[in-house]
Coordinates of C-alpha atoms and ligand atoms in Angstrom, one line a residue:
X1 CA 3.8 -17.3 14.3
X2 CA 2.2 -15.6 17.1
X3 CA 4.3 -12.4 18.1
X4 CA 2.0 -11.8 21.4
X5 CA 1.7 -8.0 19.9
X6 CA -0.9 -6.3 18.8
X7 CA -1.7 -2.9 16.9
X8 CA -4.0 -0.5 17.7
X9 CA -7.5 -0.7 16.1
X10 CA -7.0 2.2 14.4
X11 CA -3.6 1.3 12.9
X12 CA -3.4 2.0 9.5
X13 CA -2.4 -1.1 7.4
X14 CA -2.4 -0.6 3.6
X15 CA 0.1 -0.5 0.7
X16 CA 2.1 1.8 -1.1
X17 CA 2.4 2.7 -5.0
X18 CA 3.5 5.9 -6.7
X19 CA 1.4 7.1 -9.9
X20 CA 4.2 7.2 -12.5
X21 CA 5.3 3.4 -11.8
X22 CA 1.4 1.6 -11.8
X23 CA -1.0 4.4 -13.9
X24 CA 0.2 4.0 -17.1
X25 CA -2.2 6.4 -19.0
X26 CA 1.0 8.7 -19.8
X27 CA -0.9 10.7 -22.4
X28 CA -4.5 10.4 -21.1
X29 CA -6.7 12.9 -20.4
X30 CA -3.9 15.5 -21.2
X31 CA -1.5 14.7 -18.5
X32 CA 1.9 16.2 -19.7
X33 CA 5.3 14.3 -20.0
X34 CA 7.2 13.4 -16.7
X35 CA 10.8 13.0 -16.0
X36 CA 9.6 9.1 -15.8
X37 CA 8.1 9.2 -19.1
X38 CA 11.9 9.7 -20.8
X39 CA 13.6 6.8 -18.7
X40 CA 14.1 3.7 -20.7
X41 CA 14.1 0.1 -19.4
X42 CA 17.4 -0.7 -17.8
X43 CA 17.6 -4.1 -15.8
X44 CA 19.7 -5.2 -12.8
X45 CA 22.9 -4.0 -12.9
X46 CA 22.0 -1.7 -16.4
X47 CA 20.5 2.0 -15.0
X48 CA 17.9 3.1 -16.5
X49 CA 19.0 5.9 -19.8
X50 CA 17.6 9.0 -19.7
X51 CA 16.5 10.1 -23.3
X52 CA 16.1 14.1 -24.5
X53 CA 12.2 13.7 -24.6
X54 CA 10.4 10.7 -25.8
X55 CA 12.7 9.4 -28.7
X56 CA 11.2 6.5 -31.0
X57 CA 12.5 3.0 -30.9
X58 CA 13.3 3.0 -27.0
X59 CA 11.2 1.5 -24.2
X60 CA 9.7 3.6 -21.7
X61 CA 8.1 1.2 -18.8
X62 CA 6.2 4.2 -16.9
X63 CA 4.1 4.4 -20.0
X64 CA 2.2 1.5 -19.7
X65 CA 2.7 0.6 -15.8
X66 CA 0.6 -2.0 -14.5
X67 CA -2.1 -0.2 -16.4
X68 CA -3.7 0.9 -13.4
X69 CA -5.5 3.7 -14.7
X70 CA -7.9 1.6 -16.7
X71 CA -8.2 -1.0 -14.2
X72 CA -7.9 0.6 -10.8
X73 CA -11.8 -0.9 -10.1
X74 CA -10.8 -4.1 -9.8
X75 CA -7.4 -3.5 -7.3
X76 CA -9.0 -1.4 -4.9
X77 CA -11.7 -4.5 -4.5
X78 CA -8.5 -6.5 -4.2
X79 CA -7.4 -3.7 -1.3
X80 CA -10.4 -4.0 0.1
X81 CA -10.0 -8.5 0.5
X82 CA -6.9 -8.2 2.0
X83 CA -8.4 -5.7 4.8
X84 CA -6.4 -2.7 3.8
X85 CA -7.7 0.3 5.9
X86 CA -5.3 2.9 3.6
X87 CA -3.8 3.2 0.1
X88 CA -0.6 5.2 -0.5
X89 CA -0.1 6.8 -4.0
X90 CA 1.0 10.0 -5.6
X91 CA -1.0 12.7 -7.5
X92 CA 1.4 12.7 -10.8
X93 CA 2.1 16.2 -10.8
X94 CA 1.4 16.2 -15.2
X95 CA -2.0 15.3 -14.4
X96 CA -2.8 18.0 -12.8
X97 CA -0.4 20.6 -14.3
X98 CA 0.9 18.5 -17.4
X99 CA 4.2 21.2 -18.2
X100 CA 4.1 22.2 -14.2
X101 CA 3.9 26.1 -15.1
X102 CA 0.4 27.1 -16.1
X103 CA -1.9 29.2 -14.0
X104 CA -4.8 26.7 -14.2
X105 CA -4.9 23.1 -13.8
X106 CA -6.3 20.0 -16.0
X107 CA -9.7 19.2 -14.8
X108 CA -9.2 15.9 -16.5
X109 CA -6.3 15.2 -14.2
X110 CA -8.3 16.1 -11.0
X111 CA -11.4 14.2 -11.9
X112 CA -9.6 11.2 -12.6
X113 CA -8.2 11.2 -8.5
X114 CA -12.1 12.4 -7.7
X115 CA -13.3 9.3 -9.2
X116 CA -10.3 7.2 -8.0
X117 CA -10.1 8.4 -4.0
X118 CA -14.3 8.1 -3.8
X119 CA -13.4 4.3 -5.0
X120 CA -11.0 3.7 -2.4
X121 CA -13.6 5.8 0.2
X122 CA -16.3 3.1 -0.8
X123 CA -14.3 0.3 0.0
X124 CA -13.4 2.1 3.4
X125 CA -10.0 2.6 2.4
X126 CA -7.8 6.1 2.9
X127 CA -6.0 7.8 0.5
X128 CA -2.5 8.4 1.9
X129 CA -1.2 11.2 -0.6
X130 CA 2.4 12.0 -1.8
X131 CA 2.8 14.7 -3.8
X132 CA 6.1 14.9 -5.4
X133 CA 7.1 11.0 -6.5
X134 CA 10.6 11.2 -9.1
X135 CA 7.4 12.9 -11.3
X136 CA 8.5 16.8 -12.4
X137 CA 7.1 17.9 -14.7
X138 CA 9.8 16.9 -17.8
X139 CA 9.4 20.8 -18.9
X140 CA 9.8 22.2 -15.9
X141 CA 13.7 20.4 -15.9
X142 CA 13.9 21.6 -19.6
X143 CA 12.9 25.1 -19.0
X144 CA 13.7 25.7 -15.6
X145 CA 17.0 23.8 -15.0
X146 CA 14.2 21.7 -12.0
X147 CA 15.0 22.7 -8.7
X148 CA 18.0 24.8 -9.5
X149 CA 15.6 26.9 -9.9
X150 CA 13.6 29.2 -7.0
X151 CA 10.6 29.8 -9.7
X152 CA 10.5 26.0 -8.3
X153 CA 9.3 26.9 -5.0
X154 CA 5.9 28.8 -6.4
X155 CA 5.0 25.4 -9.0
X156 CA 5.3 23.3 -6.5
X157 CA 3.3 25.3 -4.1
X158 CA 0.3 25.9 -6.9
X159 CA 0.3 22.3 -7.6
X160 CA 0.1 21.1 -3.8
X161 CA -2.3 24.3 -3.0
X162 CA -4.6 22.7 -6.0
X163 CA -4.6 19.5 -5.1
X164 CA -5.3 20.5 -1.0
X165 CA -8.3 22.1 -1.3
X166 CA -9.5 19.9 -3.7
X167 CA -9.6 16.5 -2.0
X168 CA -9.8 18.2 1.5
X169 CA -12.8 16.5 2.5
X170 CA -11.1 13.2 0.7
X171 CA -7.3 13.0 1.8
X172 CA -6.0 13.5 5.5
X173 CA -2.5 12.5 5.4
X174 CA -0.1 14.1 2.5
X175 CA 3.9 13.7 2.1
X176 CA 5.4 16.4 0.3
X177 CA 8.8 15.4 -1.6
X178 CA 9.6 11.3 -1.9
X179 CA 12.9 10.1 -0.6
X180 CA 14.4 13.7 -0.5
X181 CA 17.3 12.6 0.8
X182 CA 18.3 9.9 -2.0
X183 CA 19.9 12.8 -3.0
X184 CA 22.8 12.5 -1.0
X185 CA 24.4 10.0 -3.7
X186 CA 24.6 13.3 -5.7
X187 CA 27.6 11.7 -7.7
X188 CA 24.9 9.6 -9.2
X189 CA 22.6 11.5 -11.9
X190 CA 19.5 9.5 -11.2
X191 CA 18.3 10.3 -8.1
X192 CA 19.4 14.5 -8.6
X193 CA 17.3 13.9 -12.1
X194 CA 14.3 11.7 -10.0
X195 CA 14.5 14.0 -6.6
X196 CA 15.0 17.7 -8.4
X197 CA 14.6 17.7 -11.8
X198 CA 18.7 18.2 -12.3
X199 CA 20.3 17.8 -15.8
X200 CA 23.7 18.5 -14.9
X201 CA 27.0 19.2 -17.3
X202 CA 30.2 18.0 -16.2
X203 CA 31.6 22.2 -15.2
X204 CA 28.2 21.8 -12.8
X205 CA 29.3 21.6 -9.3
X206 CA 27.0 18.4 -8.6
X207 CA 27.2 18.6 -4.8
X208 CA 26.5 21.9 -4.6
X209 CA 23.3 21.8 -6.7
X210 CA 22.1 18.7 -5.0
X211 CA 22.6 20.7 -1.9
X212 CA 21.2 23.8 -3.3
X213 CA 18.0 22.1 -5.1
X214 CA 17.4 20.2 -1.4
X215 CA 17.3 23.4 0.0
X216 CA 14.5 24.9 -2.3
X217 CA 12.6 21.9 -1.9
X218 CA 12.3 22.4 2.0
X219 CA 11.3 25.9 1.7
X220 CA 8.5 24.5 -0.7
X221 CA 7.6 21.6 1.5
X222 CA 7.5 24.2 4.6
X223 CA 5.4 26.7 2.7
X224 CA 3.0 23.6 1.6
X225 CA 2.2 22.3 5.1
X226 CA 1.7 25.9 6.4
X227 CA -0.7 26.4 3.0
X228 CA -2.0 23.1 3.9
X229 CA -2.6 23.5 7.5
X230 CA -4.9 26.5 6.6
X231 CA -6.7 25.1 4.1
X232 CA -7.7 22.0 6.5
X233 CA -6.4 22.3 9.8
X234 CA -7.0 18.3 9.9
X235 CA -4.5 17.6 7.5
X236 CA -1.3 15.6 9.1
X237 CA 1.1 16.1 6.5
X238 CA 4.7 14.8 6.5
X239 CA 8.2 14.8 5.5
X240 CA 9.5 11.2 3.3
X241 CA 13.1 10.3 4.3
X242 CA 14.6 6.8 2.8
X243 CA 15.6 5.7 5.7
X244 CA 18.6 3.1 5.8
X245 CA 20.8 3.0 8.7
X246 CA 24.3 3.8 8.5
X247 CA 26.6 1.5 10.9
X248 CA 30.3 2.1 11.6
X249 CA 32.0 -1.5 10.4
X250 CA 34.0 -2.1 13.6
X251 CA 34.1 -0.2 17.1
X252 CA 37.2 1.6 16.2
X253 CA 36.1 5.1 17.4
X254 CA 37.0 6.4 13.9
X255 CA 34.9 4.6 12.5
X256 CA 31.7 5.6 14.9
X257 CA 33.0 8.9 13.7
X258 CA 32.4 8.3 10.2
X259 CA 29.0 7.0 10.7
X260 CA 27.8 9.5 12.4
X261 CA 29.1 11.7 10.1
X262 CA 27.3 9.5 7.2
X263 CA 24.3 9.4 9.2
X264 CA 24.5 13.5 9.6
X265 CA 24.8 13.5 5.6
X266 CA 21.9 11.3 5.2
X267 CA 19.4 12.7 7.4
X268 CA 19.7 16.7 7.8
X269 CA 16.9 16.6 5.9
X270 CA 14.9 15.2 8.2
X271 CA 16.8 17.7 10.5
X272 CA 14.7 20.5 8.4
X273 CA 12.0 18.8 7.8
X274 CA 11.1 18.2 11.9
X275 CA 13.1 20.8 13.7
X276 CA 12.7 23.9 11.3
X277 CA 16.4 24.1 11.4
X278 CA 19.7 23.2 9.6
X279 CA 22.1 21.4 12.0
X280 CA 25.1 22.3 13.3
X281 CA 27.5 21.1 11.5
X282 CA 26.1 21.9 7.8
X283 CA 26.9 25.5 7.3
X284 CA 30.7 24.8 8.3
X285 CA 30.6 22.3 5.6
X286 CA 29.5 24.8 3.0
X287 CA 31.8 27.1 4.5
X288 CA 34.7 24.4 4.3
X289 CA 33.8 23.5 0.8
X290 CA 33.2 27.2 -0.8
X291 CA 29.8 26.8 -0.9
X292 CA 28.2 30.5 -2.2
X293 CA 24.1 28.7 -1.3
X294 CA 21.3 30.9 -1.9
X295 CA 19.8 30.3 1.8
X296 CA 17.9 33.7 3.0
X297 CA 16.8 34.5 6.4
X298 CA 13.3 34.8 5.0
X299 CA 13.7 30.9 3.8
X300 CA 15.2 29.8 7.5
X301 CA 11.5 31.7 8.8
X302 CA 9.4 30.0 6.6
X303 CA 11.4 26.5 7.4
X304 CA 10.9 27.1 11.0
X305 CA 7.4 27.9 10.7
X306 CA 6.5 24.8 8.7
X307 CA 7.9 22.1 10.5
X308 CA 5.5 18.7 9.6
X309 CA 3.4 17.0 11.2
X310 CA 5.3 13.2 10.9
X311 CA 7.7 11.3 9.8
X312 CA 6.7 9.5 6.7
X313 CA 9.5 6.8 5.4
X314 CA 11.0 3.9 3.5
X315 CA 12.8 1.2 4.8
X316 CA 14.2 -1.8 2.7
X317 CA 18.1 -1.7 4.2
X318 CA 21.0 -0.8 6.4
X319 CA 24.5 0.5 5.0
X320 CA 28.2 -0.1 6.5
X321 CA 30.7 2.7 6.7
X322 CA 34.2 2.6 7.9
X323 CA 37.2 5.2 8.3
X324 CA 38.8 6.0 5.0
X325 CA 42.2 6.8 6.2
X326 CA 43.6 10.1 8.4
X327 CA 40.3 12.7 7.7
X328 CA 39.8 14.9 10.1
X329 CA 36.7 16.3 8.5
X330 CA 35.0 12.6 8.0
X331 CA 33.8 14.0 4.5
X332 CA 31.7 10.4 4.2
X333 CA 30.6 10.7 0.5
X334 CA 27.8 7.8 -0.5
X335 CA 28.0 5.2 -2.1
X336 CA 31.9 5.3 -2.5
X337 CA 32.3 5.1 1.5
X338 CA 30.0 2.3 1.9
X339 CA 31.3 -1.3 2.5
X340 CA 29.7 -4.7 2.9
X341 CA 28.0 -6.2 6.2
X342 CA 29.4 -9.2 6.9
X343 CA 26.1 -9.7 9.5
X344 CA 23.2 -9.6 6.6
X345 CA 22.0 -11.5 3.8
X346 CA 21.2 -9.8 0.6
X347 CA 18.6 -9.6 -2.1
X348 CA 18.9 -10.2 -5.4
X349 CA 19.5 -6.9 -6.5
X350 CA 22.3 -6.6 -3.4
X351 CA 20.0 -5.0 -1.0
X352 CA 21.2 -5.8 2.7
X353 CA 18.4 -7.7 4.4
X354 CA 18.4 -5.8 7.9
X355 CA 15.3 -6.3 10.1
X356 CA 17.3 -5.0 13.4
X357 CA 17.8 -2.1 11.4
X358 CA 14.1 -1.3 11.3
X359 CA 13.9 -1.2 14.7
X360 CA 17.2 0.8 15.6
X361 CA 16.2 3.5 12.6
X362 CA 12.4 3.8 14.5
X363 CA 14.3 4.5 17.6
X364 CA 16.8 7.0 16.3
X365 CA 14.4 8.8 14.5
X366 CA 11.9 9.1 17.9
X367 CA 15.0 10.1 20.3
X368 CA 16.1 12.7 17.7
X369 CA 12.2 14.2 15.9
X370 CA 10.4 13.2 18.6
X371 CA 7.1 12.8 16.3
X372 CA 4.4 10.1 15.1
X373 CA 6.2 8.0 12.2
X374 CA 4.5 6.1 9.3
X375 CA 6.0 3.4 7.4
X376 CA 5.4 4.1 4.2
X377 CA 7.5 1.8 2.1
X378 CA 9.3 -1.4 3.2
X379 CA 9.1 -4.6 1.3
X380 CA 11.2 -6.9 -0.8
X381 CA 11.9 -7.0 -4.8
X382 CA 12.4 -11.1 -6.4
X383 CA 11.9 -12.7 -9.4
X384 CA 8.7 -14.3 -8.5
X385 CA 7.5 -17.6 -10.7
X386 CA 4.1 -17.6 -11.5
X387 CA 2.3 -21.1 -11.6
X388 CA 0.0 -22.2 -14.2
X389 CA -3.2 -21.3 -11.8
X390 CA -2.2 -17.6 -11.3
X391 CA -0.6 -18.5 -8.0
X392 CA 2.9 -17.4 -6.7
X393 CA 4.5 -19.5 -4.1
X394 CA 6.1 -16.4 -2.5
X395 CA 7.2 -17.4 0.7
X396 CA 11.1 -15.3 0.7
X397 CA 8.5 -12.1 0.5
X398 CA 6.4 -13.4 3.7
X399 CA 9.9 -14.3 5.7
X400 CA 10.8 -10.4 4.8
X401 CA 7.8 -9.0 5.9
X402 CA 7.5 -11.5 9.1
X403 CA 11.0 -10.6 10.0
X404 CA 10.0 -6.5 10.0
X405 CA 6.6 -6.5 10.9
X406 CA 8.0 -8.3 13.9
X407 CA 10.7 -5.9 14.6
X408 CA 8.0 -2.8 13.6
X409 CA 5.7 -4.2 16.7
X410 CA 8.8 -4.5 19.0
X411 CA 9.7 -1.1 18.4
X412 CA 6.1 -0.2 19.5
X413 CA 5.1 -2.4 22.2
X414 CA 8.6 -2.7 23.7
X415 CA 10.7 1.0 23.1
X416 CA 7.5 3.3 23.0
X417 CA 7.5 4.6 19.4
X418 CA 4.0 6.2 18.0
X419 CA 3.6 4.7 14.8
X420 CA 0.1 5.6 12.8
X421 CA 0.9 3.5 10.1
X422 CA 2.5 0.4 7.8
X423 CA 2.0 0.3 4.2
X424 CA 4.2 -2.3 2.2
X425 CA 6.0 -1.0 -1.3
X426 CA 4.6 -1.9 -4.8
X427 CA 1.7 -4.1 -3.1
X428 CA 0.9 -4.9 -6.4
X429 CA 3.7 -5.6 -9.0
X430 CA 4.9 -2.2 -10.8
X431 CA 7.4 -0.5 -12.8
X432 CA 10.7 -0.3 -10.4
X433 CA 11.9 2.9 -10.0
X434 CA 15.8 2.5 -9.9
X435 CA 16.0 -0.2 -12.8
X436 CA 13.0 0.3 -14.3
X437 CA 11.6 -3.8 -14.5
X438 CA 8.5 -5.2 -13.9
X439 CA 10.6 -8.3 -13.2
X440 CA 12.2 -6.3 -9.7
X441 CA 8.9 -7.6 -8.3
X442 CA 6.9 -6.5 -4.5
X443 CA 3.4 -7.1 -4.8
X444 CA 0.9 -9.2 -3.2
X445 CA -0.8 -9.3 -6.0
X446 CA 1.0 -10.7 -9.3
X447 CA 0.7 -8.5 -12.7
X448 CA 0.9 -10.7 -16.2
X449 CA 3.3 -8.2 -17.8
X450 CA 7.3 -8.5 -18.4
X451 CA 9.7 -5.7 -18.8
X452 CA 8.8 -4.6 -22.4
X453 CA 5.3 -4.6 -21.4
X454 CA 3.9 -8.0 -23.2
X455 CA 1.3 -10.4 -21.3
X456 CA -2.2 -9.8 -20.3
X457 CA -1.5 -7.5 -17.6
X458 CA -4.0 -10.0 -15.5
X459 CA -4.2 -9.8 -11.7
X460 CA -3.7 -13.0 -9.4
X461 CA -3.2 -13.6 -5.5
X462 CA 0.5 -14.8 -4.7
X463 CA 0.5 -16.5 -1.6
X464 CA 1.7 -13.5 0.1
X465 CA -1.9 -11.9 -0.4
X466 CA -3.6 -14.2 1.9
X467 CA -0.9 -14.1 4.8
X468 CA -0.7 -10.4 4.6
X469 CA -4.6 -10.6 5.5
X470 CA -4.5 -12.3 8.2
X471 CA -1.8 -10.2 9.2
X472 CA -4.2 -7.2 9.4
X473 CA -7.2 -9.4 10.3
X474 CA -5.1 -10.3 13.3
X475 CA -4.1 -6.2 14.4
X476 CA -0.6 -7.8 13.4
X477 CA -1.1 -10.8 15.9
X478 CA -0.6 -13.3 13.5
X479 CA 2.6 -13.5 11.5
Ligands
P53_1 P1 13.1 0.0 -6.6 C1 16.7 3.6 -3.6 C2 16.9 3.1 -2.3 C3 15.8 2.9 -1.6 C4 14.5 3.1 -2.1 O1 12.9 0.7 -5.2 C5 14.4 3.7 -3.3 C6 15.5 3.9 -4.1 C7 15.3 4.5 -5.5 O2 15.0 3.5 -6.4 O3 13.2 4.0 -3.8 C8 12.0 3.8 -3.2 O4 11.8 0.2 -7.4 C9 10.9 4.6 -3.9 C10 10.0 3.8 -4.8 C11 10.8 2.6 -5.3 C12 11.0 1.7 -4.1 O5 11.8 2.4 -3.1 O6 14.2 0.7 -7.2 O7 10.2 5.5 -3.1 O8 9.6 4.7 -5.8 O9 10.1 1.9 -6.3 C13 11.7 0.4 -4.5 O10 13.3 -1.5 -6.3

């Protein structure tokens, strides 16, 4: 399909990984447990258990990976074929600081992302940097309490300091925290455990913590870019929202209430993140609910004075809200309020297939940040069936991406939106982060190994591979 659209030369196509769910490598070169490296396998429909510390007997996916840090060599040639112009991965925090409080860090650990970005740099590919993927430092939860913590604020920032200054001739763009508004489902222990480090007891007010931790890590983020800013005034460093549109069900003005509401709830975050300020309506919610937060006026000076530089996010879906009945306060509370779209197709896994939504969410998120945005994740988890010559006949995956890439260019070409970048999640198969499979699978490229870690761990080309080239060989032309 020709879309008549065309990206920029410039235009940063790529893929996306984080370092906990492809390295593997948990114990070399002295990297330090993660909160990844105590989550067993679950599957779909089974979440993931988290253990107290590595316990023998259970299966821990993130160990192994895709193996990636033996065989990275041979994938960033793979990159390189299918045109990529940047890479997207994490710096996993225990490499660097492997229990996340010492005062010096693990030359191991840095050498090992020396060696690995001047790889990608030969093969004229960019390393696009996050630096906090679901991958605190396990101790830091332990002795800490995570981000309940402030003493938080100063790890993170000698961590990302580190890091900045040493790959400043090597990394332009950086993301501080991963999806920090996943979050929101604070109900949920997973995300509070993957976003904050939060081991919470049942007497634990959840939603205050989640609200209190978030808080922290946007003083952190803000201190980092400022840090950053200094230490290479080059460096575009931005925020990571998962970004999934919230639509009222019906046009019943309660319901547009409700979403908006949800929306608000979602995405104050970003509200922080771009504006340097907490919205409106946020402190009359912790007001309403009793909320005693730990929120200083030296914290709302150092948020305003390290607003980033773009929007960095996900995008694999759209929720559905509707009114819950006679609430004036529209306390929208995720997932519970959500409800099916009787519009959308679904994945396997139940994720609303939604490439409107990509669109719509690109527009929001100019009218209301007004700010470059980068596509960082988007993509689509299948069991794929691997054929006896390596090949994967893939062709669901190449609709998905068709189908957003498409709606990506419209919101450029047609509604004006600056977008530096697009870089496709897991583009070669990994661990999954929610359930934990290697069968929950996004790549171009196939990996030989199943969820408990057996097969050869061997790469092959799924058909996907050699449309997603041509995709980029075409400045997104092609589809
Ligand atoms: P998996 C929830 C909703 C949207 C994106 O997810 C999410 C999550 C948390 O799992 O995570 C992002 O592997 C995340 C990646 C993750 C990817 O989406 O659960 O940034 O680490 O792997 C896909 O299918």
């Amino acid at each position: 399909m020709a879309t008549g659209y065309k990206m920029p030369k410039d235009f940063l196509w790529g893929g996306a990984v984080a370092a906990h769910q492809l390295e593997g490598g948990w114990e070399a070169g002295g990297k330090g447990v993660s909160i990844a490296d105590v989550m067993t396998a679950g599957r779909n429909g089974v979440p993931r258990k988290v253990t107290d510390g590595v316990k023998d007997g259970e299966t821990y996916p993130n160990h192994w990976g895709n193996d990636f840090y033996h065989r990275y060599p041979e994938d960033i040639k793979l990159f390189e074929e299918m045109g990529f112009k940047c890479f997207r991965t994490s710096i996993a925090w225990t490499r660097i600081f492997p229990n996340g409080d010492e005062a010096e860090p693990n030359e191991s650990g840095l050498k090992f992302y020396d060696d690995m970005f001047d790889d990608l740099l030969a093969h004229g590919i960019q390393p696009v940097i996050t630096l906090s993927h679901f991958e605190i430092p396990y101790h830091l939860v332990k002795a800490y309490g995570g981000f309940s913590n402030r003493k938080m604020i100063d790890f993170f920032l000698r961590f990302a300091t580190t890091v900045f200054k040493r790959y400043k001739n090597k990394v332009k763009y950086w993301m501080t925290f991963n999806e920090i508004n996943n979050q929101t489902a604070w109900s949920d222990p997973h995300p509070l455990l993957q976003n904050s480090g939060l081991e919470l007891g049942k007497d634990d007010n959840w939603e205050q913590a989640m609200y209190q931790a978030a808080h922290y890590e946007l003083v952190a983020s803000a201190l980092a870019v400022k840090a950053g800013h200094e230490i290479n005034p080059d460096f575009q460093i931005g925020c990571m929202i998962a970004m999934c549109p919230i639509y009222p069900l019906t046009a019943k003005p309660q319901d547009i209430m409700m979403a908006e509401r949800a929306m608000q709830k979602r995405y104050w975050f970003g509200d922080v993140h771009c504006r340097g300020e907490y919205p409106a309506w946020l402190p009359k919610y912790f007001e309403r609910k009793g909320f005693d937060m730990d929120i200083t006026a030296a914290d709302l000076a150092t948020l305003k004075a390290g607003t980033v530089d773009y929007v960095g996010f996900s995008y694999y879906m759209s929720f559905v809200t509707k009114d819950q009945g006679d609430d004036p306060e529209y306390d929208f509370k995720e997932p519970d309020d959500f409800v099916e779209n009787p519009y959308v197709e679904k994945s396997d896994w139940g994720w609303q297939i939604d490439p409107t939504g990509l669109r719509y969410a690109m527009n929001w998120m100019e009218d209301r940040w007004h700010l470059p945005q980068f596509i960082v994740e988007n993509g689509f988890g299948a069991y794929d069936k691997k054929q006896a010559d390596g090949s994967v006949h893939d062709d669901y995956r190449i609709s998905y991406f068709r189908d957003h890439i498409k709606a990506m260019e419209e919101a450029v070409a047609l509604d004006g939106v600056n977008l530096i970048g697009y870089t496709p999640w897991g583009c070669i198969d990994l661990v999954s982060a929610s359930t934990g499979e290697m069968a929950k699978r996004y790549g171009f490229i196939y990996v030989d190994a199943n969820d408990n870690g057996e097969g050869s761990f061997d790469r092959s080309k799924k058909d996907s591979f050699n449309w997603y080239k041509d995709v980029i060989a075409s400045d997104g032309e092609k589809l």
